[in-house]
PDB file of C-alpha atoms in Angstrom:
ATOM      1  CA  MET A 188     -61.821 -37.080  43.748  1.00  0.00           C
ATOM      2  CA  TYR A 189     -63.664 -39.817  44.131  1.00  0.00           C
ATOM      3  CA  LYS A 190     -66.812 -41.412  43.032  1.00  0.00           C
ATOM      4  CA  ILE A 191     -69.167 -43.560  45.140  1.00  0.00           C
ATOM      5  CA  ASN A 192     -71.463 -46.096  43.073  1.00  0.00           C
ATOM      6  CA  ASP A 193     -72.957 -43.561  40.565  1.00  0.00           C
ATOM      7  CA  TRP A 194     -72.232 -40.392  42.644  1.00  0.00           C
ATOM      8  CA  ILE A 195     -69.388 -37.968  42.502  1.00  0.00           C
ATOM      9  CA  LEU A 196     -68.094 -36.244  45.500  1.00  0.00           C
ATOM     10  CA  ILE A 197     -67.649 -32.184  44.314  1.00  0.00           C
ATOM     11  CA  LYS A 198     -65.142 -31.158  47.022  1.00  0.00           C
ATOM     12  CA  ASP A 199     -65.631 -27.673  46.104  1.00  0.00           C
ATOM     13  CA  ALA A 200     -69.227 -27.751  46.885  1.00  0.00           C
ATOM     14  CA  SER A 201     -69.386 -29.951  49.268  1.00  0.00           C
ATOM     15  CA  LEU A 202     -72.261 -32.150  47.343  1.00  0.00           C
ATOM     16  CA  LEU A 203     -72.686 -35.512  45.310  1.00  0.00           C
ATOM     17  CA  ARG A 204     -73.920 -35.367  41.605  1.00  0.00           C
ATOM     18  CA  HIS A 205     -74.870 -38.382  39.737  1.00  0.00           C
ATOM     19  CA  THR A 206     -73.172 -39.562  36.868  1.00  0.00           C
ATOM     20  CA  GLU A 207     -75.976 -39.973  34.484  1.00  0.00           C
ATOM     21  CA  THR A 208     -78.900 -37.682  35.706  1.00  0.00           C
ATOM     22  CA  ASN A 209     -76.834 -35.045  36.792  1.00  0.00           C
ATOM     23  CA  GLU A 210     -78.824 -34.806  40.334  1.00  0.00           C
ATOM     24  CA  GLU A 211     -77.447 -33.285  43.121  1.00  0.00           C
ATOM     25  CA  LYS A 212     -77.305 -34.166  46.751  1.00  0.00           C
ATOM     26  CA  ARG A 213     -76.300 -31.595  49.661  1.00  0.00           C
ATOM     27  CA  ILE A 214     -74.118 -32.758  52.331  1.00  0.00           C
ATOM     28  CA  GLY A 215     -72.668 -31.031  55.212  1.00  0.00           C
ATOM     29  CA  SER A 216     -69.238 -29.667  55.324  1.00  0.00           C
ATOM     30  CA  HIS A 217     -68.403 -32.045  58.159  1.00  0.00           C
ATOM     31  CA  ASP A 218     -70.156 -34.991  56.890  1.00  0.00           C
ATOM     32  CA  PHE A 219     -68.377 -34.247  53.114  1.00  0.00           C
ATOM     33  CA  LEU A 220     -65.323 -34.068  55.259  1.00  0.00           C
ATOM     34  CA  VAL A 221     -66.114 -37.884  56.776  1.00  0.00           C
ATOM     35  CA  LEU A 222     -66.943 -39.306  53.727  1.00  0.00           C
ATOM     36  CA  LEU A 223     -63.844 -37.792  51.694  1.00  0.00           C
ATOM     37  CA  ALA A 224     -61.608 -39.396  54.614  1.00  0.00           C
ATOM     38  CA  LEU A 225     -63.532 -42.857  54.149  1.00  0.00           C
ATOM     39  CA  CYS A 226     -63.233 -42.942  50.788  1.00  0.00           C
ATOM     40  CA  THR A 227     -59.502 -42.142  50.909  1.00  0.00           C
ATOM     41  CA  ASP A 228     -58.872 -45.070  53.078  1.00  0.00           C
ATOM     42  CA  ALA A 229     -61.767 -47.121  51.309  1.00  0.00           C
ATOM     43  CA  GLY A 230     -61.610 -50.954  52.551  1.00  0.00           C
ATOM     44  CA  ILE A 231     -59.438 -50.077  55.806  1.00  0.00           C
ATOM     45  CA  VAL A 232     -60.900 -49.082  58.791  1.00  0.00           C
ATOM     46  CA  VAL A 233     -60.879 -45.671  59.570  1.00  0.00           C
ATOM     47  CA  SER A 234     -60.906 -44.780  63.454  1.00  0.00           C
ATOM     48  CA  LYS A 235     -62.604 -42.413  65.188  1.00  0.00           C
ATOM     49  CA  GLU A 236     -59.804 -39.947  66.290  1.00  0.00           C
ATOM     50  CA  THR A 237     -58.873 -39.873  62.411  1.00  0.00           C
ATOM     51  CA  LEU A 238     -62.198 -38.674  61.359  1.00  0.00           C
ATOM     52  CA  LEU A 239     -62.854 -36.276  64.077  1.00  0.00           C
ATOM     53  CA  GLU A 240     -59.452 -34.918  63.369  1.00  0.00           C
ATOM     54  CA  LYS A 241     -60.108 -34.678  59.259  1.00  0.00           C
ATOM     55  CA  ALA A 242     -63.893 -33.280  59.484  1.00  0.00           C
ATOM     56  CA  TRP A 243     -63.483 -31.050  62.901  1.00  0.00           C
ATOM     57  CA  PRO A 244     -59.760 -29.827  62.573  1.00  0.00           C
ATOM     58  CA  GLY A 245     -58.944 -28.049  65.907  1.00  0.00           C
ATOM     59  CA  LYS A 246     -62.755 -28.676  67.666  1.00  0.00           C
ATOM     60  CA  ILE A 247     -63.431 -30.658  70.361  1.00  0.00           C
ATOM     61  CA  VAL A 248     -66.670 -32.672  69.691  1.00  0.00           C
ATOM     62  CA  SER A 249     -68.391 -36.102  71.265  1.00  0.00           C
ATOM     63  CA  ASP A 250     -68.809 -39.205  69.681  1.00  0.00           C
ATOM     64  CA  SER A 251     -72.172 -38.345  68.665  1.00  0.00           C
ATOM     65  CA  SER A 252     -71.388 -35.895  65.911  1.00  0.00           C
ATOM     66  CA  ILE A 253     -69.457 -39.084  64.277  1.00  0.00           C
ATOM     67  CA  THR A 254     -72.494 -41.124  64.861  1.00  0.00           C
ATOM     68  CA  GLN A 255     -74.799 -38.522  63.029  1.00  0.00           C
ATOM     69  CA  ALA A 256     -72.330 -37.906  60.175  1.00  0.00           C
ATOM     70  CA  ILE A 257     -71.943 -41.680  59.643  1.00  0.00           C
ATOM     71  CA  SER A 258     -76.076 -42.125  59.541  1.00  0.00           C
ATOM     72  CA  ASN A 259     -76.321 -38.900  57.331  1.00  0.00           C
ATOM     73  CA  ILE A 260     -73.761 -40.620  54.706  1.00  0.00           C
ATOM     74  CA  ARG A 261     -75.646 -44.304  54.738  1.00  0.00           C
ATOM     75  CA  ASN A 262     -78.660 -42.231  53.781  1.00  0.00           C
ATOM     76  CA  LEU A 263     -76.810 -40.545  50.761  1.00  0.00           C
ATOM     77  CA  ILE A 264     -75.366 -43.604  49.381  1.00  0.00           C
ATOM     78  CA  GLY A 265     -78.634 -45.891  49.914  1.00  0.00           C
ATOM     79  CA  ASP A 266     -77.243 -47.811  53.049  1.00  0.00           C
ATOM     80  CA  ASN A 267     -78.281 -48.069  56.554  1.00  0.00           C
ATOM     81  CA  GLY A 268     -77.576 -48.801  59.878  1.00  0.00           C
ATOM     82  CA  LYS A 269     -79.063 -52.217  60.273  1.00  0.00           C
ATOM     83  CA  ASP A 270     -77.794 -53.499  56.560  1.00  0.00           C
ATOM     84  CA  GLN A 271     -74.328 -51.649  56.549  1.00  0.00           C
ATOM     85  CA  LYS A 272     -74.273 -53.166  52.688  1.00  0.00           C
ATOM     86  CA  TRP A 273     -70.765 -50.598  52.232  1.00  0.00           C
ATOM     87  CA  LEU A 274     -70.436 -48.389  55.199  1.00  0.00           C
ATOM     88  CA  LYS A 275     -69.512 -51.026  58.115  1.00  0.00           C
ATOM     89  CA  THR A 276     -69.616 -50.047  61.887  1.00  0.00           C
ATOM     90  CA  ILE A 277     -66.296 -51.653  63.389  1.00  0.00           C
ATOM     91  CA  ALA A 278     -67.161 -51.511  66.994  1.00  0.00           C
ATOM     92  CA  LYS A 279     -65.042 -49.575  69.130  1.00  0.00           C
ATOM     93  CA  VAL A 280     -62.550 -48.666  66.512  1.00  0.00           C
ATOM     94  CA  GLY A 281     -64.110 -46.635  63.669  1.00  0.00           C
ATOM     95  CA  TYR A 282     -65.377 -47.182  60.488  1.00  0.00           C
ATOM     96  CA  LYS A 283     -64.963 -49.059  56.784  1.00  0.00           C
ATOM     97  CA  LEU A 284     -66.298 -48.053  53.383  1.00  0.00           C
ATOM     98  CA  GLU A 285     -66.144 -50.796  51.148  1.00  0.00           C
ATOM     99  CA  SER A 286     -63.659 -50.362  48.293  1.00  0.00           C
ATOM    100  CA  GLU A 287     -65.589 -52.041  45.877  1.00  0.00           C
ATOM    101  CA  ILE A 288     -68.089 -49.337  45.821  1.00  0.00           C
ATOM    102  CA  VAL A 289     -65.702 -46.405  45.727  1.00  0.00           C
ATOM    103  CA  GLU A 290     -63.678 -45.352  42.652  1.00  0.00           C
ATOM    104  CA  LYS A 291     -60.719 -42.649  42.379  1.00  0.00           C
ATOM    105  CA  ILE A 292     -60.807 -40.123  39.742  1.00  0.00           C
ATOM    106  CA  GLU A 293     -57.910 -39.383  38.142  1.00  0.00           C
ATOM    107  CA  LYS A 294     -56.583 -35.611  38.681  1.00  0.00           C
ATOM    108  CA  ASN A 295     -55.389 -35.259  34.988  1.00  0.00           C
ATOM    109  CA  GLU A 296     -59.032 -35.902  33.880  1.00  0.00           C
ATOM    110  CA  ASN A 297     -60.402 -33.074  36.318  1.00  0.00           C
ATOM    111  CA  LYS A 298     -58.182 -30.746  35.074  1.00  0.00           C
ATOM    112  CA  GLU A 299     -59.029 -31.656  31.528  1.00  0.00           C
ATOM    113  CA  ASN A 300     -62.627 -31.713  32.031  1.00  0.00           C
ATOM    114  CA  SER A 301     -62.122 -28.207  34.272  1.00  0.00           C
ATOM    115  CA  GLN A 302     -60.336 -26.757  31.205  1.00  0.00           C
ATOM    116  CA  GLU A 303     -63.030 -27.603  28.736  1.00  0.00           C
ATOM    117  CA  VAL A 304     -65.128 -25.758  30.995  1.00  0.00           C
ATOM    118  CA  ILE A 305     -63.094 -22.762  31.582  1.00  0.00           C
ATOM    119  CA  GLU A 306     -62.296 -22.780  27.969  1.00  0.00           C
ATOM    120  CA  SER A 307     -66.082 -22.732  27.130  1.00  0.00           C
ATOM    121  CA  LYS A 308     -67.125 -19.999  29.670  1.00  0.00           C
ATOM    122  CA  ILE A 309     -64.200 -17.990  28.251  1.00  0.00           C
ATOM    123  CA  GLU A 310     -65.844 -18.663  24.575  1.00  0.00           C
ATOM    124  CA  GLU A 311     -69.233 -17.566  25.680  1.00  0.00           C
ATOM    125  CA  LYS A 312     -68.198 -14.632  27.684  1.00  0.00           C
ATOM    126  CA  GLU A 313     -66.473 -13.261  24.481  1.00  0.00           C
ATOM    127  CA  GLN A 314     -69.256 -14.180  22.357  1.00  0.00           C
ATOM    128  CA  GLN A 315     -71.596 -11.858  24.407  1.00  0.00           C
ATOM    129  CA  THR A 316     -68.576  -9.330  24.259  1.00  0.00           C
ATOM    130  CA  LYS A 317     -69.299  -9.277  20.746  1.00  0.00           C
ATOM    131  CA  GLN A 318     -72.847  -9.141  20.221  1.00  0.00           C
ATOM    132  CA  LYS A 319     -72.901  -5.900  22.888  1.00  0.00           C
ATOM    133  CA  THR A 320     -70.187  -4.322  21.200  1.00  0.00           C
ATOM    134  CA  LYS A 321     -70.940  -4.958  17.698  1.00  0.00           C
ATOM    135  CA  PRO A 322     -72.448  -2.129  16.303  1.00  0.00           C
ATOM    136  CA  THR A 323     -75.808  -2.372  14.989  1.00  0.00           C
ATOM    137  CA  ILE A 324     -77.629  -0.037  12.059  1.00  0.00           C
ATOM    138  CA  PHE A 325     -80.694   0.007  14.428  1.00  0.00           C
ATOM    139  CA  LYS A 326     -78.616   1.111  17.280  1.00  0.00           C
ATOM    140  CA  PHE A 327     -76.922   3.999  15.117  1.00  0.00           C
ATOM    141  CA  ILE A 328     -80.214   5.229  13.675  1.00  0.00           C
ATOM    142  CA  LYS A 329     -81.758   5.371  17.198  1.00  0.00           C
ATOM    143  CA  THR A 330     -78.619   7.296  18.660  1.00  0.00           C
ATOM    144  CA  LYS A 331     -78.344   9.655  15.763  1.00  0.00           C
ATOM    145  CA  TRP A 332     -81.802  10.074  14.533  1.00  0.00           C
ATOM    146  CA  PRO A 333     -82.425  13.502  16.372  1.00  0.00           C
ATOM    147  CA  TYR A 334     -79.293  15.200  14.571  1.00  0.00           C
ATOM    148  CA  PHE A 335     -80.350  13.535  10.941  1.00  0.00           C
ATOM    149  CA  SER A 336     -83.823  14.672  11.184  1.00  0.00           C
ATOM    150  CA  GLY A 337     -83.538  18.167  12.365  1.00  0.00           C
ATOM    151  CA  SER A 338     -80.866  18.563   9.635  1.00  0.00           C
ATOM    152  CA  LEU A 339     -83.739  17.158   7.165  1.00  0.00           C
ATOM    153  CA  ILE A 340     -86.357  19.432   8.434  1.00  0.00           C
ATOM    154  CA  PHE A 341     -84.205  22.247   8.089  1.00  0.00           C
ATOM    155  CA  MET A 342     -82.943  21.542   4.293  1.00  0.00           C
ATOM    156  CA  LEU A 343     -86.542  20.226   3.505  1.00  0.00           C
ATOM    157  CA  SER A 344     -87.873  23.171   4.413  1.00  0.00           C
ATOM    158  CA  PHE A 345     -86.354  25.259   1.985  1.00  0.00           C
ATOM    159  CA  TYR A 346     -86.775  23.303  -0.951  1.00  0.00           C
ATOM    160  CA  LEU A 347     -90.761  23.785   0.192  1.00  0.00           C
ATOM    161  CA  LEU A 348     -90.278  27.537  -0.181  1.00  0.00           C
ATOM    162  CA  GLY A 349     -88.723  27.261  -3.689  1.00  0.00           C
ATOM    163  CA  ASP A 350     -85.096  28.752  -2.994  1.00  0.00           C
ATOM    164  CA  ALA A 351     -83.150  25.212  -2.119  1.00  0.00           C
ATOM    165  CA  PRO A 352     -79.917  26.227   0.084  1.00  0.00           C
ATOM    166  CA  TYR A 353     -76.516  24.553  -0.792  1.00  0.00           C
ATOM    167  CA  PHE A 354     -75.720  21.165   0.180  1.00  0.00           C
ATOM    168  CA  PRO A 355     -71.867  21.166   1.913  1.00  0.00           C
ATOM    169  CA  PHE A 356     -71.622  17.366   0.528  1.00  0.00           C
ATOM    170  CA  SER A 357     -72.976  18.068  -3.166  1.00  0.00           C
ATOM    171  CA  LYS A 358     -70.123  18.278  -5.741  1.00  0.00           C
ATOM    172  CA  SER A 359     -72.736  20.110  -8.143  1.00  0.00           C
ATOM    173  CA  GLU A 360     -72.438  23.596  -9.119  1.00  0.00           C
ATOM    174  CA  GLN A 361     -74.883  25.867  -7.591  1.00  0.00           C
ATOM    175  CA  GLN A 362     -76.729  29.122  -8.643  1.00  0.00           C
ATOM    176  CA  ASN A 363     -75.340  32.302  -7.426  1.00  0.00           C
ATOM    177  CA  ASP A 364     -77.873  33.139  -5.121  1.00  0.00           C
ATOM    178  CA  SER A 365     -77.193  29.619  -3.284  1.00  0.00           C
ATOM    179  CA  VAL A 366     -74.945  29.417   0.214  1.00  0.00           C
ATOM    180  CA  GLY A 367     -71.356  28.585  -0.699  1.00  0.00           C
ATOM    181  CA  LEU A 368     -69.511  26.118   1.108  1.00  0.00           C
ATOM    182  CA  ASN A 369     -67.309  29.261   2.512  1.00  0.00           C
ATOM    183  CA  LYS A 370     -70.633  31.057   3.728  1.00  0.00           C
ATOM    184  CA  VAL A 371     -71.031  28.022   6.392  1.00  0.00           C
ATOM    185  CA  TYR A 372     -69.911  28.542  10.120  1.00  0.00           C
ATOM    186  CA  SER A 373     -70.391  25.369  11.986  1.00  0.00           C
ATOM    187  CA  ASP A 374     -69.153  24.228  15.810  1.00  0.00           C
ATOM    188  CA  SER A 375     -69.838  21.430  17.908  1.00  0.00           C
ATOM    189  CA  LYS A 376     -73.441  22.668  18.422  1.00  0.00           C
ATOM    190  CA  LEU A 377     -73.987  25.733  15.925  1.00  0.00           C
ATOM    191  CA  LYS A 378     -74.194  25.390  12.131  1.00  0.00           C
ATOM    192  CA  ILE A 379     -74.944  28.520  10.024  1.00  0.00           C
ATOM    193  CA  TYR A 380     -75.865  28.874   6.249  1.00  0.00           C
ATOM    194  CA  SER A 381     -75.828  32.486   5.053  1.00  0.00           C
ATOM    195  CA  ASP A 382     -74.640  34.420   2.188  1.00  0.00           C
ATOM    196  CA  ASN A 383     -74.023  37.283   4.330  1.00  0.00           C
ATOM    197  CA  ASP A 384     -71.119  37.721   6.500  1.00  0.00           C
ATOM    198  CA  ASP A 385     -72.232  40.073   8.904  1.00  0.00           C
ATOM    199  CA  PHE A 386     -75.122  37.725   9.661  1.00  0.00           C
ATOM    200  CA  ILE A 387     -72.351  35.062  10.326  1.00  0.00           C
ATOM    201  CA  LYS A 388     -70.459  36.974  12.710  1.00  0.00           C
ATOM    202  CA  ALA A 389     -73.058  38.667  14.631  1.00  0.00           C
ATOM    203  CA  ILE A 390     -75.186  35.542  15.311  1.00  0.00           C
ATOM    204  CA  SER A 391     -72.430  32.880  16.039  1.00  0.00           C
ATOM    205  CA  SER A 392     -70.809  35.320  18.551  1.00  0.00           C
ATOM    206  CA  ALA A 393     -74.326  36.114  20.511  1.00  0.00           C
ATOM    207  CA  ILE A 394     -75.405  32.672  20.272  1.00  0.00           C
ATOM    208  CA  ASN A 395     -72.143  31.281  21.370  1.00  0.00           C
ATOM    209  CA  SER A 396     -71.889  33.974  24.178  1.00  0.00           C
ATOM    210  CA  LYS A 397     -75.734  32.528  25.257  1.00  0.00           C
ATOM    211  CA  LEU A 398     -74.700  29.184  25.489  1.00  0.00           C
ATOM    212  CA  ILE A 399     -71.211  29.604  27.229  1.00  0.00           C
ATOM    213  CA  SER A 400     -72.934  31.400  30.111  1.00  0.00           C
ATOM    214  CA  ALA A 401     -75.986  28.182  30.336  1.00  0.00           C
ATOM    215  CA  PRO A 402     -74.930  24.787  31.996  1.00  0.00           C
ATOM    216  CA  GLU A 403     -74.233  22.080  29.511  1.00  0.00           C
ATOM    217  CA  SER A 404     -77.204  20.642  30.842  1.00  0.00           C
ATOM    218  CA  LYS A 405     -79.468  23.385  30.171  1.00  0.00           C
ATOM    219  CA  SER A 406     -78.571  24.042  26.477  1.00  0.00           C
ATOM    220  CA  PRO A 407     -79.717  22.590  23.340  1.00  0.00           C
ATOM    221  CA  LYS A 408     -77.783  19.848  21.255  1.00  0.00           C
ATOM    222  CA  SER A 409     -78.055  21.612  18.266  1.00  0.00           C
ATOM    223  CA  ILE A 410     -78.822  24.710  16.459  1.00  0.00           C
ATOM    224  CA  PHE A 411     -78.971  25.072  12.696  1.00  0.00           C
ATOM    225  CA  LEU A 412     -79.547  28.536  11.264  1.00  0.00           C
ATOM    226  CA  MET A 413     -80.293  29.551   7.748  1.00  0.00           C
ATOM    227  CA  LEU A 414     -80.542  33.079   6.091  1.00  0.00           C
ATOM    228  CA  LYS A 415     -82.000  33.481   2.572  1.00  0.00           C
ATOM    229  CA  LYS A 416     -83.315  36.710   1.143  1.00  0.00           C
ATOM    230  CA  ASN A 417     -86.762  36.328   2.130  1.00  0.00           C
ATOM    231  CA  SER A 418     -86.674  33.927   4.982  1.00  0.00           C
ATOM    232  CA  LEU A 419     -84.906  33.054   8.143  1.00  0.00           C
ATOM    233  CA  SER A 420     -85.217  29.097   9.062  1.00  0.00           C
ATOM    234  CA  ILE A 421     -84.302  28.094  12.599  1.00  0.00           C
ATOM    235  CA  VAL A 422     -84.269  24.404  14.012  1.00  0.00           C
ATOM    236  CA  VAL A 423     -83.413  23.510  17.305  1.00  0.00           C
ATOM    237  CA  ILE A 424     -82.650  19.917  18.988  1.00  0.00           C
ATOM    238  CA  ASP A 425     -83.355  20.715  22.460  1.00  0.00           C
ATOM    239  CA  LYS A 426     -81.791  19.196  25.572  1.00  0.00           C
ATOM    240  CA  ASN A 427     -84.346  16.498  25.342  1.00  0.00           C
ATOM    241  CA  GLU A 428     -83.451  15.748  21.607  1.00  0.00           C
ATOM    242  CA  SER A 429     -87.010  16.932  20.702  1.00  0.00           C
ATOM    243  CA  ILE A 430     -86.781  19.105  17.365  1.00  0.00           C
ATOM    244  CA  HIS A 431     -88.344  22.494  17.166  1.00  0.00           C
ATOM    245  CA  ASN A 432     -88.597  24.040  13.727  1.00  0.00           C
ATOM    246  CA  LYS A 433     -89.806  27.512  12.712  1.00  0.00           C
ATOM    247  CA  ILE A 434     -89.364  29.625   9.506  1.00  0.00           C
ATOM    248  CA  ILE A 435     -89.832  33.513   9.802  1.00  0.00           C
ATOM    249  CA  LEU A 436     -90.610  35.364   6.349  1.00  0.00           C
ATOM    250  CA  LEU A 437     -88.787  38.571   5.949  1.00  0.00           C
ATOM    251  CA  GLU A 438     -89.603  41.493   4.495  1.00  0.00           C
ATOM    252  CA  ASN A 439     -86.140  42.512   2.937  1.00  0.00           C
ATOM    253  CA  ASN A 440     -86.167  45.684   4.875  1.00  0.00           C
ATOM    254  CA  GLU A 441     -84.534  43.721   8.245  1.00  0.00           C
ATOM    255  CA  THR A 442     -81.165  44.881   9.498  1.00  0.00           C
ATOM    256  CA  ILE A 443     -78.520  42.736  10.536  1.00  0.00           C
ATOM    257  CA  SER A 444     -79.622  43.759  14.145  1.00  0.00           C
ATOM    258  CA  ASP A 445     -83.260  43.134  14.102  1.00  0.00           C
ATOM    259  CA  ILE A 446     -82.334  39.697  12.514  1.00  0.00           C
ATOM    260  CA  GLU A 447     -80.082  38.656  15.402  1.00  0.00           C
ATOM    261  CA  LYS A 448     -83.141  39.768  17.968  1.00  0.00           C
ATOM    262  CA  ILE A 449     -85.586  37.707  15.858  1.00  0.00           C
ATOM    263  CA  THR A 450     -82.789  34.646  16.191  1.00  0.00           C
ATOM    264  CA  MET A 451     -82.039  34.934  19.595  1.00  0.00           C
ATOM    265  CA  LYS A 452     -85.368  35.390  20.805  1.00  0.00           C
ATOM    266  CA  GLU A 453     -86.223  31.794  19.431  1.00  0.00           C
ATOM    267  CA  VAL A 454     -82.680  30.571  20.230  1.00  0.00           C
ATOM    268  CA  SER A 455     -82.919  31.686  24.107  1.00  0.00           C
ATOM    269  CA  ARG A 456     -86.246  29.644  24.494  1.00  0.00           C
ATOM    270  CA  PHE A 457     -84.110  26.745  24.684  1.00  0.00           C
ATOM    271  CA  VAL A 458     -81.195  27.878  26.755  1.00  0.00           C
ATOM    272  CA  SER A 459     -82.266  28.032  30.288  1.00  0.00           C
TER     273      SER A 459
END
């Protein structure tokens, strides 16, 4: 690549860039090729035929095209047709660009600079990727909050009723009337807490049959059920991740079939 006074020729972009201010001057592709040919043979007269061949390869153009290109180049480097300080017209032959203002930049230096730029861009890209993929507590809470809050409401409702259920993750012993770990039914969408095996079998079968028949896009995200002696708690996280909680007080004379009908009536509201 070449530098003319304080301007560097940027071949890939067909422009001149100031070495100190980074100001850029756009130049037409043909004008740029003419300038590049003059820089390559700086201090030597370059014929019009050579300029035509290098700037307009395979095309037939008139001498006026070269004349216009030379005029444009002089404006770019701060010269003019009258003074011709650096770019001179050699009558009936061609043009000469004074070698004193042209400096050839070593290719190795360009490669090093290019490599530095490439490495810098790669490093910047890696940093951006790390920032995007790095998990944050805020993102985790945002995506998982509906499920945590549903479980929290579910458990809290029974504490308020005065008969707290068994927590599967608790190691402490529970009272005999609490729900044991072996009394918990759990799958991808449904979780049932109860000390009544008949209820677990009946309601899990009924709800799963209902969910299987419904399209995935129209079924709730999660369903939590808990049957205690005097109450039935139902928490549903619907397809929009809204939480719905209902506590039904029982009279202790309901059959499993009765409780199943009550449960399915509530769950069916969210399966469409």
